[in-house]
Structures are given as C-alpha cells and as structure tokens.
Amino acid sequence: HVVESGGGSVQAGESLNLTCVAVGFPVRNYCMAWFRQAPGKEREGVVRVDRDGRTTYADSLKGRITISKDNAQDSVNLQMSRLEPEDTAMYYCAADRHYCGFLPLNYNTWGRGTQVSVSS
C-alpha cells in the first residue's frame, strides 16, 4: 500500500509539499501517480511518473507542480506552488506495475488521501 502526507490548509498563493511512501514494494518498478478529488467531482489525474522517471502533468496544474521520485526512500514527492482555491481537494497517491495513465480504475494500489484546502 501507499501512505500520503503533507496536506493542510493554506492561503491562496502559498505552497505545499505532499509525500507518498510506498510500503512493501519498490517504487522504481512502478508507475506512481497523484490524483485529486474535490467534493462532487470525479477523481482526476494530477501527475504521473513512470518507471524510467518520465513525467506527465495535467494541464490544469502544469507549471505549478513538480513531482520527484526517490527510489532509495521508496517515496514520491509532489511540490505544489501558487495554490488556488480551485486546488482544494483530497489528494491521492496511486501505484501500478503495468499501467501509467490517468484512468483511476486502472491503478491497483491507492492511499487514503491527504486533504488540501486553499482559501482566498
């Protein structure tokens, strides 16, 4: 499984750093992704990093987020800056050995999420 941390309540324009730690498997062999889900909305992909370290960012957050994978620590970090109220959501980490896209149903490992709340 994976465990997320780092969420919180911030003002618009501030930054947060989310961490996802993998338990029981090496992230170097998995695609790791971040999703988010706001109340009443579908879960959407934020960013993913594949086994070779290649990244894909969602257009809505491109330029404001950076993902990094630490194979030694089996963790993935998501740095978010210039946060906006529209970024308020539960942020989830997902992992899969074979799939590496933005369709949530195709990931077989999920964390419980970490809440990000941005006020104006």
XYZ file of C-alpha atoms in Angstrom:
120
model
C 0.000 0.000 0.000
C 0.945 3.694 -0.047
C 0.638 6.392 2.585
C 0.202 10.072 1.786
C 1.100 13.007 3.999
C 1.719 16.722 3.805
C -1.735 18.115 3.176
C -3.085 21.086 5.063
C -4.900 24.402 4.970
C -3.149 27.288 3.249
C -3.866 30.678 1.746
C -4.005 31.241 -1.997
C -0.546 31.705 -3.412
C 1.159 29.519 -0.816
C 2.871 26.169 -1.314
C 2.586 22.614 -0.045
C 4.739 19.534 -0.360
C 2.940 16.190 -0.428
C 4.715 12.888 0.154
C 3.708 9.379 -0.799
C 5.577 6.487 0.801
C 5.331 3.011 -0.667
C 5.082 0.146 1.796
C 6.044 -3.295 0.612
C 7.164 -2.577 -2.915
C 9.896 -0.640 -4.704
C 8.707 2.497 -6.477
C 11.414 2.082 -9.105
C 9.393 -0.763 -10.622
C 6.064 1.051 -10.569
C 4.299 3.919 -12.170
C 3.445 6.385 -9.423
C 0.714 8.965 -9.807
C -1.139 11.648 -7.929
C -4.868 12.179 -8.324
C -7.226 14.597 -6.665
C -10.931 14.636 -5.998
C -12.955 17.663 -4.989
C -16.417 17.294 -3.414
C -18.986 16.421 -6.036
C -16.387 15.944 -8.754
C -14.719 12.974 -10.358
C -11.227 11.907 -9.442
C -8.745 13.475 -11.849
C -5.129 12.831 -12.607
C -2.605 15.429 -11.491
C 0.750 13.987 -12.481
C 2.407 10.655 -13.031
C 5.984 9.409 -13.174
C 6.819 6.137 -14.864
C 9.483 3.567 -14.058
C 12.028 5.441 -16.168
C 11.338 8.742 -14.450
C 9.364 10.302 -17.282
C 6.629 12.614 -16.109
C 3.283 13.788 -17.414
C 1.465 16.727 -15.861
C -2.192 17.638 -16.077
C -2.751 20.905 -17.919
C -4.662 22.444 -15.011
C -1.607 22.329 -12.760
C 1.273 22.425 -15.214
C 3.882 24.954 -14.181
C 2.768 24.943 -10.570
C 3.692 21.420 -9.539
C 6.787 19.220 -9.614
C 6.927 15.508 -8.966
C 10.056 13.696 -7.878
C 10.626 10.042 -7.155
C 13.159 8.821 -4.603
C 13.950 5.187 -5.335
C 16.173 4.873 -2.275
C 13.398 6.017 0.045
C 10.583 4.403 -1.970
C 8.723 7.659 -1.966
C 7.294 10.242 -4.306
C 7.064 13.942 -3.559
C 4.676 16.442 -5.050
C 5.648 20.065 -4.694
C 2.778 22.462 -5.295
C 3.166 26.217 -5.526
C 0.922 29.220 -6.171
C -2.020 27.237 -4.882
C -5.503 28.401 -5.783
C -8.872 27.799 -4.088
C -9.750 25.560 -7.054
C -6.958 23.230 -5.952
C -8.907 22.329 -2.819
C -9.400 18.560 -2.882
C -8.384 15.254 -1.395
C -5.101 14.244 -3.000
C -4.431 10.547 -3.543
C -1.302 8.634 -4.417
C -1.652 5.613 -6.702
C 0.698 2.937 -7.971
C 0.623 0.289 -10.635
C 3.217 -2.033 -12.042
C 1.851 -2.002 -15.593
C -0.454 0.952 -16.172
C 0.768 4.542 -16.282
C -2.004 6.844 -17.401
C -4.707 8.985 -15.854
C -7.549 6.476 -15.613
C -8.091 5.856 -11.885
C -9.738 2.466 -12.338
C -6.553 1.057 -13.846
C -4.455 1.594 -10.714
C -4.473 -1.271 -8.229
C -2.850 0.455 -5.256
C -4.219 3.557 -3.540
C -3.631 5.500 -0.392
C -6.300 7.017 1.824
C -5.504 10.530 0.680
C -4.384 13.785 2.218
C -6.606 16.862 2.287
C -5.508 20.130 0.695
C -7.608 23.196 1.421
C -6.834 26.569 -0.123
C -8.637 29.696 0.985
C -8.759 33.001 -0.851
